GROMACS .gro file of C-alpha atoms in nm:
model
  221
    1LEU     CA    1   0.000   0.000   0.000
    2GLY     CA    2   0.134   0.341  -0.097
    3ILE     CA    3  -0.012   0.638   0.090
    4LEU     CA    4  -0.080   0.981  -0.063
    5PRO     CA    5  -0.153   1.230   0.220
    6LEU     CA    6  -0.475   1.398   0.103
    7GLY     CA    7  -0.683   1.375   0.424
    8THR     CA    8  -0.771   1.632   0.690
    9GLY     CA    9  -0.512   1.530   0.949
   10ASN     CA   10  -0.315   1.261   0.761
   11GLY     CA   11  -0.266   1.075   1.087
   12LEU     CA   12  -0.143   0.749   0.935
   13ALA     CA   13   0.107   0.929   0.710
   14ARG     CA   14   0.239   1.122   1.011
   15ALA     CA   15   0.266   0.806   1.219
   16LEU     CA   16   0.468   0.632   0.944
   17ASN     CA   17   0.695   0.932   0.869
   18ILE     CA   18   0.553   0.963   0.516
   19PRO     CA   19   0.607   1.313   0.369
   20LEU     CA   20   0.297   1.534   0.386
   21GLU     CA   21   0.380   1.715   0.060
   22LEU     CA   22   0.220   1.531  -0.231
   23ASP     CA   23   0.521   1.551  -0.465
   24GLN     CA   24   0.750   1.417  -0.192
   25ALA     CA   25   0.505   1.134  -0.112
   26LEU     CA   26   0.501   1.040  -0.483
   27ASP     CA   27   0.882   1.047  -0.493
   28LEU     CA   28   0.887   0.808  -0.199
   29LEU     CA   29   0.695   0.545  -0.398
   30ILE     CA   30   0.971   0.523  -0.661
   31ALA     CA   31   1.272   0.585  -0.437
   32ASN     CA   32   1.336   0.234  -0.306
   33PRO     CA   33   1.100   0.258  -0.005
   34LYS     CA   34   1.094   0.015   0.281
   35GLN     CA   35   0.800  -0.225   0.323
   36LEU     CA   36   0.647  -0.237   0.671
   37PRO     CA   37   0.383  -0.505   0.750
   38VAL     CA   38   0.129  -0.325   0.970
   39ASP     CA   39  -0.150  -0.459   1.189
   40ALA     CA   40  -0.513  -0.362   1.132
   41LEU     CA   41  -0.819  -0.305   1.349
   42GLN     CA   42  -1.114  -0.495   1.204
   43VAL     CA   43  -1.474  -0.384   1.265
   44GLU     CA   44  -1.714  -0.623   1.092
   45GLN     CA   45  -1.582  -0.635   0.731
   46ARG     CA   46  -1.389  -0.307   0.742
   47HIS     CA   47  -1.026  -0.252   0.840
   48PHE     CA   48  -0.869   0.054   1.004
   49PHE     CA   49  -0.503   0.123   1.064
   50LEU     CA   50  -0.487   0.408   1.315
   51ASN     CA   51  -0.771   0.398   1.568
   52VAL     CA   52  -1.134   0.327   1.649
   53SER     CA   53  -1.304   0.526   1.923
   54VAL     CA   54  -1.626   0.598   2.107
   55GLY     CA   55  -1.708   0.926   2.282
   56ILE     CA   56  -1.583   1.277   2.209
   57SER     CA   57  -1.398   1.223   1.879
   58PRO     CA   58  -1.685   1.070   1.675
   59GLN     CA   59  -1.918   1.346   1.798
   60LEU     CA   60  -1.668   1.607   1.679
   61MET     CA   61  -1.639   1.435   1.342
   62GLN     CA   62  -2.015   1.420   1.295
   63GLU     CA   63  -2.077   1.782   1.396
   64THR     CA   64  -1.786   1.942   1.206
   65LYS     CA   65  -1.886   2.033   0.850
   66SER     CA   66  -1.674   1.920   0.556
   67VAL     CA   67  -1.630   2.276   0.430
   68GLN     CA   68  -1.485   2.375   0.768
   69LYS     CA   69  -1.243   2.080   0.765
   70ARG     CA   70  -1.123   2.167   0.413
   71ARG     CA   71  -1.072   2.530   0.511
   72PHE     CA   72  -0.929   2.503   0.862
   73GLY     CA   73  -0.801   2.143   0.887
   74LEU     CA   74  -0.773   2.008   1.242
   75LEU     CA   75  -0.858   2.351   1.387
   76ALA     CA   76  -1.216   2.297   1.271
   77TYR     CA   77  -1.254   2.020   1.531
   78LEU     CA   78  -1.123   2.251   1.803
   79TRP     CA   79  -1.385   2.513   1.717
   80THR     CA   80  -1.661   2.250   1.741
   81LEU     CA   81  -1.521   2.142   2.078
   82LEU     CA   82  -1.522   2.498   2.212
   83LYS     CA   83  -1.888   2.536   2.117
   84ARG     CA   84  -1.993   2.210   2.284
   85SER     CA   85  -1.872   2.191   2.645
   86SER     CA   86  -2.139   1.926   2.712
   87ILE     CA   87  -1.939   1.691   2.491
   88PHE     CA   88  -1.715   1.613   2.792
   89GLN     CA   89  -1.992   1.415   2.961
   90LEU     CA   90  -1.876   1.082   3.107
   91HIS     CA   91  -2.060   0.766   3.002
   92HIS     CA   92  -2.072   0.418   3.150
   93TYR     CA   93  -1.928   0.144   2.926
   94GLN     CA   94  -1.873  -0.228   2.942
   95LEU     CA   95  -1.541  -0.330   2.787
   96THR     CA   96  -1.464  -0.690   2.705
   97VAL     CA   97  -1.085  -0.701   2.663
   98ASP     CA   98  -0.963  -1.039   2.532
   99GLY     CA   99  -1.264  -1.201   2.698
  100ARG     CA  100  -1.233  -1.017   3.031
  101LEU     CA  101  -1.522  -0.787   3.125
  102GLN     CA  102  -1.451  -0.444   3.276
  103ARG     CA  103  -1.692  -0.163   3.364
  104VAL     CA  104  -1.558   0.188   3.308
  105ARG     CA  105  -1.673   0.549   3.307
  106ALA     CA  106  -1.515   0.770   3.043
  107ALA     CA  107  -1.566   1.057   2.801
  108GLU     CA  108  -1.358   0.882   2.534
  109VAL     CA  109  -1.263   0.519   2.473
  110LEU     CA  110  -0.986   0.513   2.214
  111ILE     CA  111  -0.860   0.186   2.067
  112SER     CA  112  -0.528   0.263   1.901
  113ASN     CA  113  -0.308   0.055   1.672
  114ILE     CA  114  -0.012   0.264   1.794
  115SER     CA  115   0.118   0.330   2.145
  116LEU     CA  116   0.055   0.702   2.189
  117LEU     CA  117   0.276   0.970   2.346
  118ASP     CA  118   0.567   0.740   2.430
  119LYS     CA  119   0.819   1.003   2.320
  120PRO     CA  120   0.832   1.380   2.383
  121ALA     CA  121   0.655   1.591   2.119
  122ARG     CA  122   0.566   1.281   1.913
  123VAL     CA  123   0.197   1.207   1.953
  124PHE     CA  124   0.205   0.887   1.750
  125GLY     CA  125   0.480   0.718   1.947
  126PRO     CA  126   0.732   0.465   1.810
  127ILE     CA  127   0.662   0.349   1.454
  128GLU     CA  128   0.726  -0.014   1.550
  129THR     CA  129   0.413  -0.021   1.768
  130ILE     CA  130   0.192  -0.028   1.457
  131CYS     CA  131   0.318  -0.382   1.392
  132ASP     CA  132   0.360  -0.516   1.748
  133GLN     CA  133   0.054  -0.744   1.726
  134GLN     CA  134  -0.135  -0.569   2.004
  135MET     CA  135  -0.375  -0.275   2.038
  136ASP     CA  136  -0.383  -0.013   2.311
  137ALA     CA  137  -0.701   0.111   2.479
  138TYR     CA  138  -0.691   0.462   2.627
  139LEU     CA  139  -0.977   0.563   2.857
  140VAL     CA  140  -1.009   0.938   2.908
  141ALA     CA  141  -1.210   1.047   3.212
  142ALA     CA  142  -1.142   1.423   3.207
  143ARG     CA  143  -1.462   1.624   3.256
  144ASN     CA  144  -1.378   1.980   3.150
  145PHE     CA  145  -1.121   2.198   2.971
  146LYS     CA  146  -0.914   2.241   3.286
  147GLU     CA  147  -0.874   1.868   3.341
  148TYR     CA  148  -0.792   1.813   2.972
  149ALA     CA  149  -0.527   2.085   2.983
  150ARG     CA  150  -0.371   1.926   3.292
  151LEU     CA  151  -0.383   1.583   3.127
  152VAL     CA  152  -0.208   1.707   2.810
  153TRP     CA  153   0.052   1.891   3.018
  154ASN     CA  154   0.133   1.577   3.220
  155LEU     CA  155   0.158   1.362   2.906
  156PHE     CA  156   0.407   1.595   2.739
  157ARG     CA  157   0.611   1.639   3.057
  158HIS     CA  158   0.624   1.267   3.131
  159PRO     CA  159   0.562   1.075   2.803
  160GLY     CA  160   0.486   0.707   2.842
  161LYS     CA  161   0.388   0.750   3.208
  162SER     CA  162   0.043   0.724   3.366
  163ALA     CA  163  -0.152   1.047   3.415
  164PRO     CA  164  -0.460   1.148   3.614
  165ARG     CA  165  -0.787   1.090   3.427
  166LEU     CA  166  -0.618   0.859   3.174
  167TYR     CA  167  -0.619   0.479   3.191
  168HIS     CA  168  -0.437   0.236   2.962
  169LEU     CA  169  -0.519  -0.125   2.872
  170VAL     CA  170  -0.360  -0.365   2.622
  171ALA     CA  171  -0.534  -0.631   2.413
  172LYS     CA  172  -0.390  -0.903   2.190
  173GLU     CA  173  -0.708  -1.025   2.021
  174SER     CA  174  -1.026  -0.819   2.060
  175ILE     CA  175  -1.206  -0.540   2.244
  176ARG     CA  176  -1.584  -0.502   2.258
  177ILE     CA  177  -1.736  -0.171   2.369
  178GLU     CA  178  -2.096  -0.148   2.492
  179ALA     CA  179  -2.264   0.167   2.625
  180ASN     CA  180  -2.480   0.108   2.932
  181THR     CA  181  -2.749   0.368   2.852
  182HIS     CA  182  -2.802   0.450   2.485
  183PRO     CA  183  -2.585   0.366   2.180
  184GLN     CA  184  -2.286   0.597   2.124
  185LEU     CA  185  -2.126   0.703   1.796
  186VAL     CA  186  -1.819   0.512   1.675
  187GLN     CA  187  -1.545   0.645   1.445
  188GLY     CA  188  -1.270   0.462   1.257
  189ASP     CA  189  -0.968   0.647   1.115
  190GLY     CA  190  -1.154   0.979   1.113
  191GLU     CA  191  -1.490   0.861   0.976
  192VAL     CA  192  -1.812   0.794   1.170
  193ILE     CA  193  -1.889   0.425   1.105
  194GLY     CA  194  -2.187   0.347   1.330
  195ARG     CA  195  -2.290   0.314   1.694
  196THR     CA  196  -2.214   0.089   1.986
  197PRO     CA  197  -2.196  -0.195   2.054
  198VAL     CA  198  -1.878  -0.235   1.850
  199GLU     CA  199  -1.619  -0.512   1.846
  200ILE     CA  200  -1.264  -0.444   1.730
  201ARG     CA  201  -1.049  -0.743   1.635
  202LEU     CA  202  -0.675  -0.728   1.577
  203VAL     CA  203  -0.547  -0.851   1.240
  204PRO     CA  204  -0.168  -0.895   1.265
  205GLN     CA  205   0.038  -0.792   0.959
  206ALA     CA  206  -0.272  -0.719   0.755
  207VAL     CA  207  -0.096  -0.523   0.478
  208SER     CA  208   0.252  -0.400   0.385
  209VAL     CA  209   0.286  -0.020   0.363
  210LEU     CA  210   0.559   0.167   0.175
  211ILE     CA  211   0.749   0.397   0.412
  212PRO     CA  212   1.081   0.589   0.401
  213ALA     CA  213   1.386   0.365   0.424
  214SER     CA  214   1.506   0.563   0.727
  215ASP     CA  215   1.352   0.787   0.993
  216PRO     CA  216   1.364   1.156   0.884
  217ALA     CA  217   1.468   1.248   1.240
  218GLN     CA  218   1.769   1.018   1.209
  219ARG     CA  219   1.866   1.165   0.869
  220SER     CA  220   1.862   1.520   1.005
  221SER     CA  221   2.062   1.440   1.320
   0.00000   0.00000   0.00000
């Protein structure tokens, strides 16, 4: 799979160090790129490579208009968030993680194919975690802007460490999310794909992606 970064946030391209300029991304495809077999998150018959989530993010994606995303990019989501403080409401969920049931209360349940914030200033963590045959669940229980600001500050000061209002689980096979009250929106890789309940299954080495032969950070050092 060769990736051309034409999306709103280009999260997968950023995670894999693929150039965000179209001409550079095209050059990569013919410049002896490296092949990386990446895992996938399967929901029914569809596959996603970055994340699947329930809570705040799918609400933002549904309520942010396409014209705003084309014009302002990721800032469009921030504007929607500022207008909807009620979006921080915590919900009760039942998570079945590799067959083990857990009851949680969170504003966001994010199932990520990549270990997030393991390194300073790099949101998407080490590239090798997209092919480590496991998925990471991040449960965010912050209830307002102040708690979110404190959470982000702690994560950037101490990457890879636990933080208040954030809980981390690991699964090797599957995660099922059920909302206790009414069905919640679900997004996959930036697109609203349905409502809970949702089951995410890990597909190891689902596809090989073309990436730069070396890390750009290493080349510039």
